Short mmCIF file of C-alpha atoms in Angstrom, two decimals:
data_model
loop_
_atom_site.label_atom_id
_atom_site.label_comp_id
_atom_site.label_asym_id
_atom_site.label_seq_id
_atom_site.Cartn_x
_atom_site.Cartn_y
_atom_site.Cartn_z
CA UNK A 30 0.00 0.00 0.00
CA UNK A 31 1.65 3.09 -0.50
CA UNK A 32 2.56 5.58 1.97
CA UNK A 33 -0.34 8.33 1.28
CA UNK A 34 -2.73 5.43 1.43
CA UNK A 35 -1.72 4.40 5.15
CA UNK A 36 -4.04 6.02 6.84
CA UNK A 37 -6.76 8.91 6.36
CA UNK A 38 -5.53 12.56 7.25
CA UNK A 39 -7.94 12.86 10.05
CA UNK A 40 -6.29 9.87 12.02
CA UNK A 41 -2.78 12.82 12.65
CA UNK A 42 -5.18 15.41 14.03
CA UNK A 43 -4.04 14.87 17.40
CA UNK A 44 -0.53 14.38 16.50
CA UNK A 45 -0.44 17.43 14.94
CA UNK A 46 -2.18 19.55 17.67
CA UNK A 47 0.38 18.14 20.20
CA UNK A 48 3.52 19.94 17.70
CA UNK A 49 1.31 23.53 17.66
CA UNK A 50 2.75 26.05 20.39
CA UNK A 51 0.40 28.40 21.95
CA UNK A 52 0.73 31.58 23.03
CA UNK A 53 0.33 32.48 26.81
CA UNK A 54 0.76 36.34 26.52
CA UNK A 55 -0.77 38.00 29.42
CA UNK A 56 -2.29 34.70 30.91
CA UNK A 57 -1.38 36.38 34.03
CA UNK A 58 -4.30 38.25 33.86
CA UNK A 59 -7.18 36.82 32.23
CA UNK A 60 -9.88 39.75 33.28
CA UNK A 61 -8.03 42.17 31.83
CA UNK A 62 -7.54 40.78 28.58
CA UNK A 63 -10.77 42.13 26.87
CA UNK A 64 -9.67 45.70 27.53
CA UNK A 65 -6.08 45.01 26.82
CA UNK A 66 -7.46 43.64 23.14
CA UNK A 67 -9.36 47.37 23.22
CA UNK A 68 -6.08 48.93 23.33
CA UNK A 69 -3.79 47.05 21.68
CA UNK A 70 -6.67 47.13 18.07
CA UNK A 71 -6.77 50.85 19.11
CA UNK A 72 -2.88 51.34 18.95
CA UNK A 73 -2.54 48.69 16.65
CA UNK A 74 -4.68 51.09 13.87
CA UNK A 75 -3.15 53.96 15.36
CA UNK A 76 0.08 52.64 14.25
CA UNK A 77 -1.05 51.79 10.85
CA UNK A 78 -2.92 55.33 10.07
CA UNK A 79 -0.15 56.98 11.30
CA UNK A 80 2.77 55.05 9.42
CA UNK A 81 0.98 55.64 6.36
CA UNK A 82 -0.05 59.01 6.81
CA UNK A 83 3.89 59.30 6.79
CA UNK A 84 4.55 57.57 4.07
CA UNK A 85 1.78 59.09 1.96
CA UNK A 86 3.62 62.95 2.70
CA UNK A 87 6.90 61.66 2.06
CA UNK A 88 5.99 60.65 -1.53
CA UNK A 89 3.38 62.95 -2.40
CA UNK A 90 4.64 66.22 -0.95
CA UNK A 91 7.41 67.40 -3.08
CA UNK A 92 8.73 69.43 -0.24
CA UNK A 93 10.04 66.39 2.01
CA UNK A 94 11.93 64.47 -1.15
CA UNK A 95 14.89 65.27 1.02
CA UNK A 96 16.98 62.31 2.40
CA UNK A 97 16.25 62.62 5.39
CA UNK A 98 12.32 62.45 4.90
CA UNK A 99 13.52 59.32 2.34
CA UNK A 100 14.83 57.52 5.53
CA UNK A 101 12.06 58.48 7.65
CA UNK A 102 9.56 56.64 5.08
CA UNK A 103 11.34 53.93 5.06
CA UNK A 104 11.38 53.60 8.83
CA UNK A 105 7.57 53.91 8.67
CA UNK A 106 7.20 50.91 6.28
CA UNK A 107 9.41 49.11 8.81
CA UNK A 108 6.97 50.04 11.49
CA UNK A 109 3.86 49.11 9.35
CA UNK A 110 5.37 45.47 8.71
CA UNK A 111 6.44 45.10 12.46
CA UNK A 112 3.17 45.56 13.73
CA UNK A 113 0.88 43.60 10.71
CA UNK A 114 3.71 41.00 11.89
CA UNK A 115 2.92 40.87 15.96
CA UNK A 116 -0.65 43.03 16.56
CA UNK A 117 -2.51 40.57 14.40
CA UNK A 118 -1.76 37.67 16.81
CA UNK A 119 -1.51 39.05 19.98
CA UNK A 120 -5.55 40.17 19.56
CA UNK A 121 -6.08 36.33 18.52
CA UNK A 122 -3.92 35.28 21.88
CA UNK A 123 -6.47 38.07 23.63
CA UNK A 124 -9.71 36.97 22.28
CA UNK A 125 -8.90 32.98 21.72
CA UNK A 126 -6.69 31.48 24.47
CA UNK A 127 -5.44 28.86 24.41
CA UNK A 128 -5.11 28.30 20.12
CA UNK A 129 -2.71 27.37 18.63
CA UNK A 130 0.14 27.80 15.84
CA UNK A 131 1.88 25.66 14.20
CA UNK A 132 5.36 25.39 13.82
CA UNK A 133 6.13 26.79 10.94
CA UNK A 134 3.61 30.18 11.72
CA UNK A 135 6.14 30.59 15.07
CA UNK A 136 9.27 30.37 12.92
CA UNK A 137 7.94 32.79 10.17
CA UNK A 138 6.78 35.56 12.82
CA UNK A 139 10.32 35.09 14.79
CA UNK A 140 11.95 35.36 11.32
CA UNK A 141 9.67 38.87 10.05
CA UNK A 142 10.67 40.16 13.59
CA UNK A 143 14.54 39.62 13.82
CA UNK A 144 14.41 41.08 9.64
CA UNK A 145 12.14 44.29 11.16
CA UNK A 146 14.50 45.11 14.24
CA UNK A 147 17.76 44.80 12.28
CA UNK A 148 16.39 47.05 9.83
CA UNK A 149 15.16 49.30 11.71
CA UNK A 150 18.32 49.46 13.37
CA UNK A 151 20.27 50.40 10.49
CA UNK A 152 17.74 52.90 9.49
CA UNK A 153 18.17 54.56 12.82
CA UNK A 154 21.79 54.52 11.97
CA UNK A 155 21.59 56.13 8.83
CA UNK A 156 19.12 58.65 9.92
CA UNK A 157 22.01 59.90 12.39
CA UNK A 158 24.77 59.97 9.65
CA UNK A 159 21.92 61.87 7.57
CA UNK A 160 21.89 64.69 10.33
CA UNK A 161 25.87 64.12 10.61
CA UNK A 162 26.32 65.32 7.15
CA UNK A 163 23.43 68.00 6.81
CA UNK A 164 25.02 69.70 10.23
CA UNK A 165 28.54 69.06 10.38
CA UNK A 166 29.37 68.90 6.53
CA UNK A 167 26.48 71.15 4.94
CA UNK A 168 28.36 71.78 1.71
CA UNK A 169 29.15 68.09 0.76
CA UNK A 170 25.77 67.24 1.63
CA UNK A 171 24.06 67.50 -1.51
CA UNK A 172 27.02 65.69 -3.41
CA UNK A 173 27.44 63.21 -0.85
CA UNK A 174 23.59 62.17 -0.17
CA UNK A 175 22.88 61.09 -3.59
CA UNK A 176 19.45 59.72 -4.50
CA UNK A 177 21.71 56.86 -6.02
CA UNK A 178 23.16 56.28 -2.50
CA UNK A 179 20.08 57.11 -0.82
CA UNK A 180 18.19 54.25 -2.21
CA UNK A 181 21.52 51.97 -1.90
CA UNK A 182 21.16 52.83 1.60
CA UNK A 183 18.08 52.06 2.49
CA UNK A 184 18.13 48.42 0.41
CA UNK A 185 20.92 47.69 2.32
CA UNK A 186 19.11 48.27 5.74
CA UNK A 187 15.89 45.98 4.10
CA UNK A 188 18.17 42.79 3.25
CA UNK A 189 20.54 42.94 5.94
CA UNK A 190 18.93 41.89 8.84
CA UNK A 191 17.25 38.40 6.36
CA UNK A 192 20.24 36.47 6.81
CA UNK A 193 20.62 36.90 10.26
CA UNK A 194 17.07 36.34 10.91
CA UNK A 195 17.16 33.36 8.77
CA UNK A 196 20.18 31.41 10.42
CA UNK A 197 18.91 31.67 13.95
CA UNK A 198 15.06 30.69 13.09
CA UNK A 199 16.48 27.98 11.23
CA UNK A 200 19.02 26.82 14.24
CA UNK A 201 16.62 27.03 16.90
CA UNK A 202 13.91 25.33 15.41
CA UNK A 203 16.17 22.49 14.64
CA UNK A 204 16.48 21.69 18.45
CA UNK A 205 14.10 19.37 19.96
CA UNK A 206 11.24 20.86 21.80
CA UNK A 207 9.89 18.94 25.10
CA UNK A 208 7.69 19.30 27.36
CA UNK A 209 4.39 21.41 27.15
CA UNK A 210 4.32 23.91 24.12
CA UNK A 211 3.03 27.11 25.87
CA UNK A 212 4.80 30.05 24.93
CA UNK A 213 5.01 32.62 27.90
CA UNK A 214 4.96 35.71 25.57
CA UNK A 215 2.70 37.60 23.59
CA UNK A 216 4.99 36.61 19.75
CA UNK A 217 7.47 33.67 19.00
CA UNK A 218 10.63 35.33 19.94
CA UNK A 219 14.38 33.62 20.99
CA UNK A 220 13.86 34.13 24.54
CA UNK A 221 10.47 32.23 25.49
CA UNK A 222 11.26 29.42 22.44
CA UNK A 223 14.72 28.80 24.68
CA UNK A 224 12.78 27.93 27.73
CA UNK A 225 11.14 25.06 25.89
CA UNK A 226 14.23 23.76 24.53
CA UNK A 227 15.51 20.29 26.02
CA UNK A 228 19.16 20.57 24.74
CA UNK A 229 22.56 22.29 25.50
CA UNK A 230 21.91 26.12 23.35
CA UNK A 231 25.19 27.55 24.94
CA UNK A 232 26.79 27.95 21.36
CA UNK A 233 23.39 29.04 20.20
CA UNK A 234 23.34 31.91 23.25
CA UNK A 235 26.40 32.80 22.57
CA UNK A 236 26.30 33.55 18.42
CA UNK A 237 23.07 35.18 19.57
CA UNK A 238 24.83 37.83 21.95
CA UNK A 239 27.86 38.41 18.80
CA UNK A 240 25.22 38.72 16.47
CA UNK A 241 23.17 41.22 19.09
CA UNK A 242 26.35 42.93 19.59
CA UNK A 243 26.28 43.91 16.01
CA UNK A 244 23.39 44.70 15.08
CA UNK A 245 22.17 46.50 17.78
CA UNK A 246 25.23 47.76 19.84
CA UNK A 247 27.32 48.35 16.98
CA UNK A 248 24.88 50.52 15.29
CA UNK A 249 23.56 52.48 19.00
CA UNK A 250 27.43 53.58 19.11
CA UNK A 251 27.59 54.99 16.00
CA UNK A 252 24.31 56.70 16.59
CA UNK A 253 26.01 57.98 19.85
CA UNK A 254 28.80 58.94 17.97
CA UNK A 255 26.93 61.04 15.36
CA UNK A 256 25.09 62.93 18.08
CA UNK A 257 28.63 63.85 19.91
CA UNK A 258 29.79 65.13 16.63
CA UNK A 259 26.51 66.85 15.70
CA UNK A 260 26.45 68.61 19.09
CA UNK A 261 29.89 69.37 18.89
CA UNK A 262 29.59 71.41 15.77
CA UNK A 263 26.34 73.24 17.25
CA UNK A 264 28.04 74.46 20.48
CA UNK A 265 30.36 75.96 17.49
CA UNK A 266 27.47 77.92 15.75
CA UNK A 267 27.57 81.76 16.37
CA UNK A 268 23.63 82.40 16.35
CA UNK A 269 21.61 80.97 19.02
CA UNK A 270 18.56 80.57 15.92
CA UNK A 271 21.01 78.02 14.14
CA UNK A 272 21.21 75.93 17.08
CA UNK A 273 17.93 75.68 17.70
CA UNK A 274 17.23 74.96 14.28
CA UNK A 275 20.32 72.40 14.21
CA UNK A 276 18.61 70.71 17.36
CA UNK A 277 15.24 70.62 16.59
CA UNK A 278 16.22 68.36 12.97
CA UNK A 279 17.89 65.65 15.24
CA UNK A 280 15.37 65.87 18.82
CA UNK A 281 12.88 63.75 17.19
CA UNK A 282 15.28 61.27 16.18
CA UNK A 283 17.42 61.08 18.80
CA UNK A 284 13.35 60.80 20.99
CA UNK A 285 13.15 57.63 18.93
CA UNK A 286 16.17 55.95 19.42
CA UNK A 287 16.03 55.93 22.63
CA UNK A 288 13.11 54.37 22.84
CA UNK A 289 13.84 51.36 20.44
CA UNK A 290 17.23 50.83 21.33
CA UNK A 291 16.36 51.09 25.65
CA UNK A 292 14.00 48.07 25.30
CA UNK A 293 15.52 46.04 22.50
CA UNK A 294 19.07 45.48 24.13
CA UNK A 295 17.39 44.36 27.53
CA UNK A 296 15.50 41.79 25.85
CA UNK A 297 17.94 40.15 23.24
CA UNK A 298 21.41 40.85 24.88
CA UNK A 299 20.17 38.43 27.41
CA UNK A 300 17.85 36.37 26.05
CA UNK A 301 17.79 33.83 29.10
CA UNK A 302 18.14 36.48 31.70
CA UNK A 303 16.73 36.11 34.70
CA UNK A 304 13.83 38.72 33.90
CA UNK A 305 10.10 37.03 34.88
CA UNK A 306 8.24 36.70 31.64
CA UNK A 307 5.51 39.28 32.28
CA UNK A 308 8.50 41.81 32.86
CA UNK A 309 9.58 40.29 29.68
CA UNK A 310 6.15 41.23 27.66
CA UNK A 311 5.61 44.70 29.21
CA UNK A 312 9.38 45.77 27.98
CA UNK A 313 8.47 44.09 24.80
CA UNK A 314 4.94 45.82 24.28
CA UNK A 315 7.51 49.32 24.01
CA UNK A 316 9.39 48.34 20.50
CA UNK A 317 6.44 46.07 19.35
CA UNK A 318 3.29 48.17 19.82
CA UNK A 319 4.33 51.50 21.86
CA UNK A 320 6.98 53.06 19.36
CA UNK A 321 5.61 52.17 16.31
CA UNK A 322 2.60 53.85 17.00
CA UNK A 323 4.63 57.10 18.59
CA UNK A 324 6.79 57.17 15.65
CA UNK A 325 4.39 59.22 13.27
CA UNK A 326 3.60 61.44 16.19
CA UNK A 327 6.80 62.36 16.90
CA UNK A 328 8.42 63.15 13.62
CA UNK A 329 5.15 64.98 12.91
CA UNK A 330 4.25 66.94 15.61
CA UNK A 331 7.77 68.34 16.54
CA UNK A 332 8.54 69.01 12.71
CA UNK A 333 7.03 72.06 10.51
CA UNK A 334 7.57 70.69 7.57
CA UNK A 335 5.16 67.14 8.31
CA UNK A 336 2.71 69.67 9.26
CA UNK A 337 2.85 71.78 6.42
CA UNK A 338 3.31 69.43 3.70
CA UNK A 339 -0.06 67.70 5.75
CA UNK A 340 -1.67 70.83 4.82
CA UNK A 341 -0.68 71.12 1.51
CA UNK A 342 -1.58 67.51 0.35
CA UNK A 343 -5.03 66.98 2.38
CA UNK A 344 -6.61 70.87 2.37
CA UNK A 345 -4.93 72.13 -1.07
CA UNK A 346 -2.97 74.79 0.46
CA UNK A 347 -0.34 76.39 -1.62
#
């Protein structure tokens, strides 16, 4: 008899719902979770009609086809595919406990997540060396920030962060799971698959923390380093106008960075740290749901030119 003849697909229903994982985010407390899947939908849109409000000005207005407004809608398509990637199934986990996902669902959110936070981490990066050159090198910066480079740039920061994400999904679902599949967290991500793992992952820990290293730390110094420079060469301005103009470019940035970068290198520089998994998911909620839906704000509220060109494109204002 051959193989597909062995027995009907009904008979490995079981079999099959024993390999699923499930999500336990914010099992902790099961009364709030129909006002926590109020907010999270609320934010969750917020994020969305924000992110593409931003990306909407960016290419229609053509006062922000500047690089640096280039960058920043880029950073909102990052933020629009972050949260389609994790909002979508945390209001399932709210609304259906207890179902499930199967293996290869878990391995393609952990993979869209670890691509989205090493791009966005690059972005971040380039956004600084964007203000680097407009303050501290204003008459290269038109030769140097080439649309040619500009969308080199921000290809780069896209297909960067694939292989990465790629070679860890692929090496940690390749160890053998045990045990009961309940995920304490609110997305697949390295930390709560670990604690399910029944074998030795001290080589996989470790490659994890170099490959952390690099593409978070790595990138937050040069970010620091850009801002030293950039504030360096304000002190140095005569007029106290061009400083505050010089300032008021980079605030919003600089806002946003240190939001994504606080949260993200608690939770993957130590992805087995002792932290309890509900401290684990509230840090987590800030780069997954929090910042992409502050994001839009603000770059838009603290900047002129957003509000202008918002003017311009929805009212018909010249």
């Amino acid at each position: 008899m051959p193989p597909s003849w062995a027995s009907p697909p009904w008979t490995n229903q079981s079999h099959s719902r024993e390999l699923e994982f499930v999500l336990l985010g914010f099992s902790h407390v099961p009364s709030l979770r129909p006002m926590l899947a109020v907010l999270f939908l609320a934010a969750f849109l917020l994020t969305l009609l924000g992110n593409t409000l931003i990306v909407m000005l960016t290419s229609l207005d053509p006062g922000l086809r500047v690089p640096m407004y280039f960058f920043l809608r880029h950073l909102a398509l990052v933020e629009i595919c972050f949260s389609l990637d994790v909002a979508p199934r945390l209001l399932v986990t709210l609304l259906q406990p207890g179902r499930g996902m199967f293996p290869i669902s878990c391995a393609l959110q952990l993979l869209l997540v670890l691509s989205c936070v090493s791009s966005e981490c690059f972005l971040l990066t380039v956004m600084a060396w964007d203000r680097f050159l407009a303050i501290c090198r204003p008459l290269r910066y038109g030769a140097i920030m080439s649309l040619r480079l500009c969308h080199l740039l921000a290809a780069t920061c896209w297909l960067s962060g694939i292989p990465v994400a790629l070679v860890f999904t692929i090496w940690l679902f390749n160890f053998p799971f045990c045990g009961p599949r309940g995920i304490r967290h609110f997305f697949c991500d390295i930390a709560p698959l670990l604690s399910l793992v029944c074998a030795d992952t001290r080589v996989f820990e470790a490659n994890v923390f170099v490959a952390t290293v690099l593409v978070i730390m790595v990138p937050f110094c040069l970010i620091a380093m850009s801002y030293v420079m950039i504030l360096a060469a304000v002190l140095r301005m005569p007029s106290a106008s061009g400083r505050q103009k010089a300032l008021s470019t980079c605030a919003s940035h600089l806002i946003v960075v240190i939001l994504f970068y606080g949260t993200t290198g608690v939770i993957h520089l130590r992805p087995k740290a002792s932290y309890s998994p509900e401290s684990k998911q509230v840090v987590s909620l800030s780069y997954t749901m929090v910042t992409p839906m502050l994001n839009p704000l603000i770059y838009s509220l603290r900047n002129k030119e957003v509000k202008a060109a918002f003017g311009r494109v929805c009212c018909g204002r010249q």
